[in-house]
Coordinates of N, CA and C and ligand atoms in Angstrom, one line a residue:
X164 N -4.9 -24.4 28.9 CA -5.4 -24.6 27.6 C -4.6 -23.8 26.6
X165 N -4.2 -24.4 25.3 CA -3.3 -23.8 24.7 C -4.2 -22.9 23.5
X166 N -3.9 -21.6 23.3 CA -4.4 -20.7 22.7 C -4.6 -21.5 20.6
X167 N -5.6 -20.9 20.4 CA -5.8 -21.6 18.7 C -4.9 -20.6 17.8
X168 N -4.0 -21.8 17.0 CA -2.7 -21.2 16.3 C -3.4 -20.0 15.3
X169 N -2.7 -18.9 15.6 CA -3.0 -17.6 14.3 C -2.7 -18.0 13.4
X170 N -4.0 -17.8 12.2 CA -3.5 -17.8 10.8 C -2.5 -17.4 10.1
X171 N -1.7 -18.2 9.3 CA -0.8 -17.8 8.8 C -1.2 -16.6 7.6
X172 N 0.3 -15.9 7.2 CA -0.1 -14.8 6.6 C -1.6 -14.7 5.8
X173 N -0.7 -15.4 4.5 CA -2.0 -15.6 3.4 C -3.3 -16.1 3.7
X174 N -3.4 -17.1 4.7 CA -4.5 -17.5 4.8 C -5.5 -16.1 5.3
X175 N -4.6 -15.5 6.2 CA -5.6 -14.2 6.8 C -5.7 -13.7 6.0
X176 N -5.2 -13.4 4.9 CA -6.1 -12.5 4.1 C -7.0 -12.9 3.1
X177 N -7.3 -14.1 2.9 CA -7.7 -15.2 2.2 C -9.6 -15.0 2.7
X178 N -9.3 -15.0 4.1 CA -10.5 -15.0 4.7 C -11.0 -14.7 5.8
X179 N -10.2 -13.3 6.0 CA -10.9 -12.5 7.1 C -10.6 -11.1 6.4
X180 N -9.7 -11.1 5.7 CA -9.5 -9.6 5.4 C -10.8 -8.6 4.5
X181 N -10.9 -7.3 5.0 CA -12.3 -7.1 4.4 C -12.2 -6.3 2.8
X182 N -11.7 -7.1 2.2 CA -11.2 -6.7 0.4 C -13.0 -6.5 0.1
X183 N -14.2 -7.2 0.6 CA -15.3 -6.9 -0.2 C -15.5 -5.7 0.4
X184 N -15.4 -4.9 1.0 CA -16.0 -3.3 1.5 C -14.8 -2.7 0.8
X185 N -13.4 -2.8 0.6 CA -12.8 -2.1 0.2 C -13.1 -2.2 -1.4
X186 N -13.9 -3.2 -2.0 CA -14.0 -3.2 -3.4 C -15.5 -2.5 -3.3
X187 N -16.4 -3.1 -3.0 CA -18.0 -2.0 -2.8 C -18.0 -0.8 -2.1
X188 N -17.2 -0.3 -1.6 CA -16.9 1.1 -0.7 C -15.4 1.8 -1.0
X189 N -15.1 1.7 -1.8 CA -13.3 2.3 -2.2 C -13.3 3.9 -1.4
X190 N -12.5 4.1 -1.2 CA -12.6 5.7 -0.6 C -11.5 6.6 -1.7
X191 N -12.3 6.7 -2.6 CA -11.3 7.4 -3.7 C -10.7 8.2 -3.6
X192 N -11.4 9.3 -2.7 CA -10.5 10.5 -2.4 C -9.2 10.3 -1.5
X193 N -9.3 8.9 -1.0 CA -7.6 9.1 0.1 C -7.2 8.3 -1.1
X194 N -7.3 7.7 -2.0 CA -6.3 7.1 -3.0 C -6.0 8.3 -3.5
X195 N -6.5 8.7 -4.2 CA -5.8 9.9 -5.0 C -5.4 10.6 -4.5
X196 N -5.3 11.0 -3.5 CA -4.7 12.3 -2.3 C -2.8 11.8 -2.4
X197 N -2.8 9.8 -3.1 CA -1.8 9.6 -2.7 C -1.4 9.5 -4.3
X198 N -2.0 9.1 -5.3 CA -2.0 8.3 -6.6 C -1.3 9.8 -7.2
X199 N -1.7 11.1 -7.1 CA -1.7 11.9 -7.4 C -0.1 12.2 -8.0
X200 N 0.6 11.9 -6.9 CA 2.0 12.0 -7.0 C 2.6 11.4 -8.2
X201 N 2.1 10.3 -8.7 CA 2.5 9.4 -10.0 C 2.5 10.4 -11.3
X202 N 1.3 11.1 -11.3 CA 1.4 12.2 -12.0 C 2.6 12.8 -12.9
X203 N 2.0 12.5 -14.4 CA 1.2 11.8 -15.4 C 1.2 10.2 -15.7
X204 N 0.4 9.9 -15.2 CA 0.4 8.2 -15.3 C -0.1 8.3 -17.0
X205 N -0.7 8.7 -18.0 CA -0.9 8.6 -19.1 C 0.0 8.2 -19.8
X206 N 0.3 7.1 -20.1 CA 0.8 6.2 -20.7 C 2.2 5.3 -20.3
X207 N 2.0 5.8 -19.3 CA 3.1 4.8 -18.4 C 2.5 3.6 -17.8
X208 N 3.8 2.9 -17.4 CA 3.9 1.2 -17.1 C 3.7 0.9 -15.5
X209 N 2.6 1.0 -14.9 CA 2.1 1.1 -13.6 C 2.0 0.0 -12.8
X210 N 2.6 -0.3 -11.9 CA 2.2 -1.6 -10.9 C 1.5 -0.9 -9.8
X211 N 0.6 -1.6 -9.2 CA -0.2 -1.6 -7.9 C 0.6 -3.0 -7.0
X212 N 1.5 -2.5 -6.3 CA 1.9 -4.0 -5.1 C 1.3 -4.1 -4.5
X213 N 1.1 -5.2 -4.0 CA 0.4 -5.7 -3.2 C -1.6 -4.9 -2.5
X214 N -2.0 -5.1 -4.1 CA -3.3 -4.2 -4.8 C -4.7 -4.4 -3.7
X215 N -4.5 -5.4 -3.1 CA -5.9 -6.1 -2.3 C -7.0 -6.2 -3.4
X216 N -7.6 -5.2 -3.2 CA -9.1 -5.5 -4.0 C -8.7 -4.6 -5.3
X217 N -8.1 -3.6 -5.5 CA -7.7 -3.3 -7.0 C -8.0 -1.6 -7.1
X218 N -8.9 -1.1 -5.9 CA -9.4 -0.1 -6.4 C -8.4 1.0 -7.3
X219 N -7.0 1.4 -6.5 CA -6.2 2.4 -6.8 C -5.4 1.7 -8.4
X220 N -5.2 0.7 -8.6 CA -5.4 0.0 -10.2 C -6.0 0.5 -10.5
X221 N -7.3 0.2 -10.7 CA -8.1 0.8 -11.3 C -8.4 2.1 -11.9
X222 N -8.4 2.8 -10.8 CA -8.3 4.2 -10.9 C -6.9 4.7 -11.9
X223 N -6.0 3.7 -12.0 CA -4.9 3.9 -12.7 C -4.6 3.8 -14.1
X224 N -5.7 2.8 -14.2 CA -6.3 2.5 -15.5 C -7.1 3.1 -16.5
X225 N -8.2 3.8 -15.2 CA -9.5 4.3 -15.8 C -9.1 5.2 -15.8
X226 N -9.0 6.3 -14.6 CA -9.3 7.4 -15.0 C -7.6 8.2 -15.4
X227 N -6.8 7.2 -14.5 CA -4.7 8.2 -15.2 C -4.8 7.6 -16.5
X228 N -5.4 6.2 -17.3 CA -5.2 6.5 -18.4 C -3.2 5.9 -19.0
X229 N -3.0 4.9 -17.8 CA -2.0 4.0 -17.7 C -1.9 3.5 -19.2
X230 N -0.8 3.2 -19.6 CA -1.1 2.4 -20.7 C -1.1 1.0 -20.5
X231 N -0.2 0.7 -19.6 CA -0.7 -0.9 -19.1 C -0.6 -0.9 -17.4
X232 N -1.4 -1.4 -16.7 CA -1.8 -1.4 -15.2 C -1.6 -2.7 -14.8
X233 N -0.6 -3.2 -14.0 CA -0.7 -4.1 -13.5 C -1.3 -4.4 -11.8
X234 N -2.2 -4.8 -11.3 CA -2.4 -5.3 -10.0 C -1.8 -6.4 -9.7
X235 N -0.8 -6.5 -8.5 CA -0.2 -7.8 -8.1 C 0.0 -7.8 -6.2
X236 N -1.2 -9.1 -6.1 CA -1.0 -9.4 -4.5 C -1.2 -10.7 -4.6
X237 N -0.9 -11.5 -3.4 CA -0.4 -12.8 -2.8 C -2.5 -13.3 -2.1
X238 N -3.1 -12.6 -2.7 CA -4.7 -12.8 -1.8 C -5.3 -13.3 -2.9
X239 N -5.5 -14.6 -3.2 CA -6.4 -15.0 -4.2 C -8.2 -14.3 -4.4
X240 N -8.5 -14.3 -2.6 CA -9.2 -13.5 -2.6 C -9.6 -12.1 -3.1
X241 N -8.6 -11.2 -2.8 CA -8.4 -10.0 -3.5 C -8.4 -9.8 -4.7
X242 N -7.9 -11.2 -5.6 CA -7.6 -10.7 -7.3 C -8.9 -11.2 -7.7
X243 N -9.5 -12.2 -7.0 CA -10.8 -12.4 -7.6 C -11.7 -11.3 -7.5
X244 N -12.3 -10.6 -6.3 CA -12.6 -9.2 -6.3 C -12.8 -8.2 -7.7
X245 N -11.1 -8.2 -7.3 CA -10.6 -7.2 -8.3 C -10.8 -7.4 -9.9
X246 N -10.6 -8.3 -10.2 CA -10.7 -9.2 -11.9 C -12.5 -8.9 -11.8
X247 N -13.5 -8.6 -11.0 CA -14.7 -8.8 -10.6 C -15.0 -7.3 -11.7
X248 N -14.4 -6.4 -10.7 CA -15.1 -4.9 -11.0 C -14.1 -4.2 -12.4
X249 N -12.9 -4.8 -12.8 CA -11.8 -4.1 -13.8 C -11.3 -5.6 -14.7
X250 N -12.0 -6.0 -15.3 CA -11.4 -7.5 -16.3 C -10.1 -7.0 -16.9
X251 N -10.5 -6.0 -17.5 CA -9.5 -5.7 -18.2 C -7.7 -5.2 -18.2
X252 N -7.8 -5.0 -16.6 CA -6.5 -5.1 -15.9 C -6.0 -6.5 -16.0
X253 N -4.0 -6.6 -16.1 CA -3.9 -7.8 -15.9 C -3.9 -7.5 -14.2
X254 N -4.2 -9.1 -13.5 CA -4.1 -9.3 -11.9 C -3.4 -10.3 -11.9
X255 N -2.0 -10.1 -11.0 CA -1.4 -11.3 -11.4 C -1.1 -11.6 -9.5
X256 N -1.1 -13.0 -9.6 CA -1.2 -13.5 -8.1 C 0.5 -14.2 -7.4
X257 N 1.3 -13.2 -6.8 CA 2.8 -13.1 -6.4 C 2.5 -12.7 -5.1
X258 N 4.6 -13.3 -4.7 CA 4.8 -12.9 -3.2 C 5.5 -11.5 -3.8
X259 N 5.2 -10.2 -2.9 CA 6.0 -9.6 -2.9 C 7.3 -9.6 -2.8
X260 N 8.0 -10.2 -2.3 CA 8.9 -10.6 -1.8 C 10.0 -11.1 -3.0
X261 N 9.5 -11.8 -4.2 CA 9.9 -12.7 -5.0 C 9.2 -12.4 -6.3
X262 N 9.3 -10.9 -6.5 CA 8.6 -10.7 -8.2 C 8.4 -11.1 -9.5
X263 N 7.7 -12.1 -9.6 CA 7.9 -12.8 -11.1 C 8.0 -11.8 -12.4
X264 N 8.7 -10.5 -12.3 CA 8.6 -9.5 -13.3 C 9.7 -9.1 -13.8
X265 N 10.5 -9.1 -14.9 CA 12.0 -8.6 -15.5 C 12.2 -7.0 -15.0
X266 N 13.6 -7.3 -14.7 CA 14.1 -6.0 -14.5 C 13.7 -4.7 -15.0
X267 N 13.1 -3.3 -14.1 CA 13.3 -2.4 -15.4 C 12.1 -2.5 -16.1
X268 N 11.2 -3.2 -15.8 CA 10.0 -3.6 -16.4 C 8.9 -2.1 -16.4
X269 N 8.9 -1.5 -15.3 CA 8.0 -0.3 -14.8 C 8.3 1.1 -14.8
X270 N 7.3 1.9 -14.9 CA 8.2 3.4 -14.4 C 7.4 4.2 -13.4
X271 N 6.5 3.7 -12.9 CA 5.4 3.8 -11.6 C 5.2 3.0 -11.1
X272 N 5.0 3.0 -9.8 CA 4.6 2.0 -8.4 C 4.3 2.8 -7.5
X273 N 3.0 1.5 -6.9 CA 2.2 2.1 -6.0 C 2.1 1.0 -4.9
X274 N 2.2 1.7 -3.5 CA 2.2 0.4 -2.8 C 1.5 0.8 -1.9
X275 N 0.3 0.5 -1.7 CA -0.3 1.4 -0.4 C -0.4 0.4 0.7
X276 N 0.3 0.7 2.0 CA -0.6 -0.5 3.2 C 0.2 -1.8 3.1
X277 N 0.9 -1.9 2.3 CA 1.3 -3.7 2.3 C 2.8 -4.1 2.3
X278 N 4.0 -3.1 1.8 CA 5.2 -3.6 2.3 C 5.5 -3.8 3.5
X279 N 4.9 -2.8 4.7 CA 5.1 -3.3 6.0 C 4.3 -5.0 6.5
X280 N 3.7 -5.4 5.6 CA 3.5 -6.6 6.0 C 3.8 -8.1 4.9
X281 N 5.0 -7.6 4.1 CA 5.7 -8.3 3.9 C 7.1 -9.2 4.8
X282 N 6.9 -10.4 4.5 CA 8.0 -11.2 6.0 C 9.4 -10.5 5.7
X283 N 9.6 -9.7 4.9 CA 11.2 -9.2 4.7 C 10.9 -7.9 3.9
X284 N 10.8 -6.8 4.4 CA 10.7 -5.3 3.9 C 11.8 -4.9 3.5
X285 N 13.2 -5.7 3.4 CA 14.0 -4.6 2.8 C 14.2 -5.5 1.6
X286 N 13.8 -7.1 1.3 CA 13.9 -7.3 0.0 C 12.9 -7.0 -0.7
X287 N 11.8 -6.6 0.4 CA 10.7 -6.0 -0.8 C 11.0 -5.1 -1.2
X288 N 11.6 -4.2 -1.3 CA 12.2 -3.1 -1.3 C 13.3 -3.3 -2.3
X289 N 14.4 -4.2 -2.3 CA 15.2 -4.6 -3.3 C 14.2 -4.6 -4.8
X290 N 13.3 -5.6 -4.5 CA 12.6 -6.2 -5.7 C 11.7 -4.9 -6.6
X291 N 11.0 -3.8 -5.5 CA 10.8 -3.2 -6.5 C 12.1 -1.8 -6.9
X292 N 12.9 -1.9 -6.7 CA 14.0 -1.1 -7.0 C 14.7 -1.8 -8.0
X293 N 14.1 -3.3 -8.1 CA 14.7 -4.3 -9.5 C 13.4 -3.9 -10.6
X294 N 12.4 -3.8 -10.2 CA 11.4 -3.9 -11.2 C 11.2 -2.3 -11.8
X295 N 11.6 -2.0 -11.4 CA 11.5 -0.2 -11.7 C 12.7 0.4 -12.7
X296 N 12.9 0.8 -13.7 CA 13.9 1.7 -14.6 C 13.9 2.6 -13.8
X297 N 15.5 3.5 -14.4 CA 16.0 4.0 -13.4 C 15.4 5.5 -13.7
X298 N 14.8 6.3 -12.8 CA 14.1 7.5 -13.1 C 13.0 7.8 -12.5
X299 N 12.5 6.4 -12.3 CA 10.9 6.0 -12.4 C 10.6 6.8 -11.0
X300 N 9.0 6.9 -10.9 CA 8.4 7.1 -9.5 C 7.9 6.6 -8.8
X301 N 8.1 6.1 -7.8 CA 7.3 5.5 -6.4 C 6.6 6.4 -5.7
X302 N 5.2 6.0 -5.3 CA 4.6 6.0 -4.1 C 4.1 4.8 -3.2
X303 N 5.2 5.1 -2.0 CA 4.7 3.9 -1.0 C 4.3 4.7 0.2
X304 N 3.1 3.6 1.0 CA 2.9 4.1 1.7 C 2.5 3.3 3.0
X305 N 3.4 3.7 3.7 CA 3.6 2.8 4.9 C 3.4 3.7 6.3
X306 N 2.7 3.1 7.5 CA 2.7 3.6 8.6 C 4.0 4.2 9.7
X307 N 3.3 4.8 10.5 CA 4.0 5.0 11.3 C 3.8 4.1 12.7
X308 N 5.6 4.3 13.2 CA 5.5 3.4 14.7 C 4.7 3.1 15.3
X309 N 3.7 3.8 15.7 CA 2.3 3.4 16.4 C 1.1 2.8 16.1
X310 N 1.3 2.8 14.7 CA 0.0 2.0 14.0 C -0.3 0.9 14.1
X311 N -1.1 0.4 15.0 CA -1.4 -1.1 15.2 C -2.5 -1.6 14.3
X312 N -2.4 -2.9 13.1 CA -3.5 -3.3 12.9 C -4.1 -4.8 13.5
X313 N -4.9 -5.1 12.6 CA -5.2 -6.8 12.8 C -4.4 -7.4 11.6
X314 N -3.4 -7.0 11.0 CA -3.0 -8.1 10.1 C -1.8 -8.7 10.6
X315 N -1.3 -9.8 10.1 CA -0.5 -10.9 10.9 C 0.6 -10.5 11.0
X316 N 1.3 -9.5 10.0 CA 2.5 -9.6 9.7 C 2.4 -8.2 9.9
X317 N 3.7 -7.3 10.6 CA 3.4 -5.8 10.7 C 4.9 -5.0 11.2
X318 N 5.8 -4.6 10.3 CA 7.0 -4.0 10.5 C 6.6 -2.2 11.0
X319 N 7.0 -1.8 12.2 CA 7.0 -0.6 12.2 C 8.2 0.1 12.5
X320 N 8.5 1.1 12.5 CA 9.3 1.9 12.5 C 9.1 3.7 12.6
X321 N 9.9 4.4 12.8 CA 9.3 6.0 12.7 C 10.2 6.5 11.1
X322 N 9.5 7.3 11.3 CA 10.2 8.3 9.8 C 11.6 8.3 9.6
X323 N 12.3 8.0 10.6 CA 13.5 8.1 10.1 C 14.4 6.6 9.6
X324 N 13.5 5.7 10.2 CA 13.9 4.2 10.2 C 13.7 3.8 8.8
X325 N 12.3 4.4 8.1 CA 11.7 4.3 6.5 C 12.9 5.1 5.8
X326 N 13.2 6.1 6.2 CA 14.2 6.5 5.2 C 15.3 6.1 5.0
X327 N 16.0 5.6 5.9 CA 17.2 4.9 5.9 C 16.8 3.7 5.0
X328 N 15.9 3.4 5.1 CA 15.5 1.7 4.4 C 15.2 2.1 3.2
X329 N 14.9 3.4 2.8 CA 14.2 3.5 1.4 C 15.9 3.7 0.5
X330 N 16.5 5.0 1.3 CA 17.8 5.2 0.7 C 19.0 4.3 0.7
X331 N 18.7 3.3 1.2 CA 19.9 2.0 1.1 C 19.5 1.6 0.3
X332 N 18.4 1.2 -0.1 CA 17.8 0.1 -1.5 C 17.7 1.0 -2.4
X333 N 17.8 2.3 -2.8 CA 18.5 2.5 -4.1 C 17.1 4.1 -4.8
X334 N 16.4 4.8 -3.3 CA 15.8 5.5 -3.5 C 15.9 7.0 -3.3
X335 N 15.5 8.0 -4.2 CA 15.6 9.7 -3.5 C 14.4 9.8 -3.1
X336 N 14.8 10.0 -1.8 CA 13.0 10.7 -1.1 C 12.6 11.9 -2.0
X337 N 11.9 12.2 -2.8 CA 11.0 13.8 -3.3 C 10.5 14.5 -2.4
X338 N 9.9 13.5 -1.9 CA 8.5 14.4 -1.1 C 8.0 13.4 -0.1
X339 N 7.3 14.2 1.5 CA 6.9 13.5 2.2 C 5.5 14.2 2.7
X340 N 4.1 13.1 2.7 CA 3.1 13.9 2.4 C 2.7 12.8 3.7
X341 N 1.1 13.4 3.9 CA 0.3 12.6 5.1 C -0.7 12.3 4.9
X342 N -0.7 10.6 5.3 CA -2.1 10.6 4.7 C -2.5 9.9 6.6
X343 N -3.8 10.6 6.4 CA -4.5 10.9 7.7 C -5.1 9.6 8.4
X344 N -5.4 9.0 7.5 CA -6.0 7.2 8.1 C -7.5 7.3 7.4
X345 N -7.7 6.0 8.1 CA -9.2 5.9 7.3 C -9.9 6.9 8.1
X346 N -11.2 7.3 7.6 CA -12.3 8.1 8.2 C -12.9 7.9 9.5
X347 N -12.9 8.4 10.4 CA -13.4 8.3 11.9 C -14.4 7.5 12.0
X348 N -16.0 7.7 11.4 CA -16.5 6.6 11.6 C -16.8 5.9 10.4
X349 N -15.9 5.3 10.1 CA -15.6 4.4 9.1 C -16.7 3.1 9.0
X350 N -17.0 2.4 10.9 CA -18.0 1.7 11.1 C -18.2 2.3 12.5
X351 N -19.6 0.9 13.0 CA -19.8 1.4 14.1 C -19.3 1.0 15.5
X352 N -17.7 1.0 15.4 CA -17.3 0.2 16.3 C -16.1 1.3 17.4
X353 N -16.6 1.8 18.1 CA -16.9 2.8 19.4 C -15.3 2.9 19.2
X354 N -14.6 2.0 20.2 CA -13.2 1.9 20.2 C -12.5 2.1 19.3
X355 N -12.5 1.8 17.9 CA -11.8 2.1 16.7 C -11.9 3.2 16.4
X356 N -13.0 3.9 16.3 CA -13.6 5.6 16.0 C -12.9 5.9 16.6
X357 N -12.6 6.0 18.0 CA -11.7 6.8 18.9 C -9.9 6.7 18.6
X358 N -9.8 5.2 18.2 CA -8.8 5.4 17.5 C -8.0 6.0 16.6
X359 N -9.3 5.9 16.0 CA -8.6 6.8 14.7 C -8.8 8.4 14.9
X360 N -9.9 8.5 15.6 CA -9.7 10.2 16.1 C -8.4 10.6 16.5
X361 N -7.7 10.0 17.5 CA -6.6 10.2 18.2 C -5.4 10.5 17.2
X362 N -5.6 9.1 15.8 CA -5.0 9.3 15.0 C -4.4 10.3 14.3
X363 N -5.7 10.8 14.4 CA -5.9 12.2 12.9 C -5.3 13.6 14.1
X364 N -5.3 13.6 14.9 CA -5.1 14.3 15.8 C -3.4 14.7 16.0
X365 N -2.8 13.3 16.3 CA -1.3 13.2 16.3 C -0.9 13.3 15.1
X366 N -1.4 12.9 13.8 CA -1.2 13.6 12.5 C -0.7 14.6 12.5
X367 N -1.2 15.3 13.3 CA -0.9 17.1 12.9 C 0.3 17.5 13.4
X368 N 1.0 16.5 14.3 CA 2.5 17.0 15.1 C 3.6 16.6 14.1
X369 N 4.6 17.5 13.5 CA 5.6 16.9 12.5 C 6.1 15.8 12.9
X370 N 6.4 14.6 11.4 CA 7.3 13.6 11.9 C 6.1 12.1 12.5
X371 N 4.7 13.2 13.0 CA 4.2 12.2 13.7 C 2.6 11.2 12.5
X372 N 2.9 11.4 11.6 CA 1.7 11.3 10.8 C 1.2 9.8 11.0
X373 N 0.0 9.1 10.5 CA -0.6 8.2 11.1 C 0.5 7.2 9.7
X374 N 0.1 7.8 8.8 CA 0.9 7.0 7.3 C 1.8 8.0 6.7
X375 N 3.1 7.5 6.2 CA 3.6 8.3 5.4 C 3.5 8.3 4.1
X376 N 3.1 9.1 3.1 CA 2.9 9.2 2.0 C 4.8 9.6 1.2
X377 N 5.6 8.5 1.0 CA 7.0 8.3 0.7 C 6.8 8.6 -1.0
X378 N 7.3 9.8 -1.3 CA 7.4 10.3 -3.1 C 8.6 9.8 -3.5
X379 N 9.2 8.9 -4.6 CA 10.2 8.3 -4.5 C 11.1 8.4 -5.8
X380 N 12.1 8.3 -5.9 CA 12.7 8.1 -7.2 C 13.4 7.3 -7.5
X381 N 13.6 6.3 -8.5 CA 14.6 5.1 -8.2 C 15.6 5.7 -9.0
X382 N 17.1 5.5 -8.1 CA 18.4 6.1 -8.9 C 18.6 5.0 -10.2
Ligands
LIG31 C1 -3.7 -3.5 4.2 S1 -3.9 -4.4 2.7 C2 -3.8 -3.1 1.5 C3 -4.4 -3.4 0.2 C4 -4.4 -2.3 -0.9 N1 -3.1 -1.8 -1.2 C5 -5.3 -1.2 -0.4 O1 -4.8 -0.1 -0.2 O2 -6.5 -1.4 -0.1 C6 -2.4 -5.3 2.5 C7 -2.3 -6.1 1.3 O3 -1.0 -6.6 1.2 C8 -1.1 -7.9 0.6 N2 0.1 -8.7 1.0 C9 0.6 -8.9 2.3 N3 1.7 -9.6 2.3 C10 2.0 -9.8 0.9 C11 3.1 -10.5 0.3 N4 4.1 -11.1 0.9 N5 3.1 -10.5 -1.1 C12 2.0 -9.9 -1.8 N6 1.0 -9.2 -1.2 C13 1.0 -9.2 0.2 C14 -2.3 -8.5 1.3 O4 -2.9 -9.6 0.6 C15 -3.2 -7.2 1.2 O5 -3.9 -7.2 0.0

């Protein structure tokens, strides 16, 4: 019997991805642990790529005090969400991959969780290195080799593979920070708890963090 075909990208996130707990449950303290680095977002030109449900927009909005915030992901699901709890952000609905945005347009970005599951990471990577003035600050923040999720599409690589990819498409590493994973018992599902225990554990060996938190500069 032949197995039932996997959702293609968007559709999975369309309607299995859990954007409603990450919009009713945001865990604000690991955004900011990463948002932080953007620092002074007050009155600068802020993208959220590939935003899901909006929370770290928002926060970019509300409390950095952005002068204009943009949220942009490919999950109709997600911008609905998001447009739900922040109207007043624009949310605009794009492939990563193919930025409907002019050159030079930004001077902060934030990408948490989502370039490695773009079908082509190093033009995602081109594109926000297009959409960025030259100066500007990135924080992206992508896993390490080992991190398995449930989403369809999933590029890994270790610390040294990200840096090579960040400094060819046109970035200075600043700073490299760790962000620990989601919280242990996040739900109550035995096996995943343990996962992420293990997680947070191998965190602590250099080089080996669960996510890297990538401080960036575009030349
Ligand atoms: C793991 S979620 C992270 C969402 C959000 N950044 C957060 O921290 O909660 C990955 C996000 O990437 C988006 N995404 C995946 N591939 C994309 C693509 N090619 N273009 C735009 N968004 C994409 C998904 O819709 C999803 O919202």
């Amino acid at each position: 019997m032949s197995q039932p075909a996997a959702p293609a990208p968007r559709e999975f996130y369309d309607s299995e991805y859990h954007f409603e707990e990450d919009a009713t449950r945001p865990d604000e303290k690991r955004i900011w642990h990463a948002l932080r680095h953007l620092n002074p977002l007050a009155g600068s030109e802020f993208l959220d790529l590939g935003c899901g449900a909006g929370w770290a927009t928002r926060l970019a909005k509300v409390e950095g005090n952005a002068q204009r915030a943009v949220g942009l992901d490919f999950s109709r699901t997600a911008l609905v969400l998001a447009r739900k709890h922040t109207p007043q952000i624009l949310w605009v609905q794009a492939d990563g991959t193919a930025l409907p945005i002019a050159d030079g347009t930004f001077d902060r970005l934030f990408c948490n969780g989502a370039l490695e599951h773009f079908p082509d990471v190093a033009k995602g990577l081109r594109e926000i290195a297009r959409i960025l003035r030259a100066g500007s600050t990135a924080v992206l923040i992508v896993p390490n080799f080992y991190v398995k999720t449930e989403q369809p599409m999933e590029f890994r690589t270790h610390y040294w593979g990200w840096r090579r990819m960040l400094e060819s498409a046109g970035f200075e590493l600043l700073k490299t920070g760790i962000d620990w994973g989601p919280p242990v018992f996040k739900n109550a599902n035995f096996k995943r708890s343990a996962a992420r225990l293990a997680g947070k554990i191998i965190s602590a060996i250099p080089f080996m963090q669960y996510q890297f938190i990538f401080v960036l500069r575009r030349k």
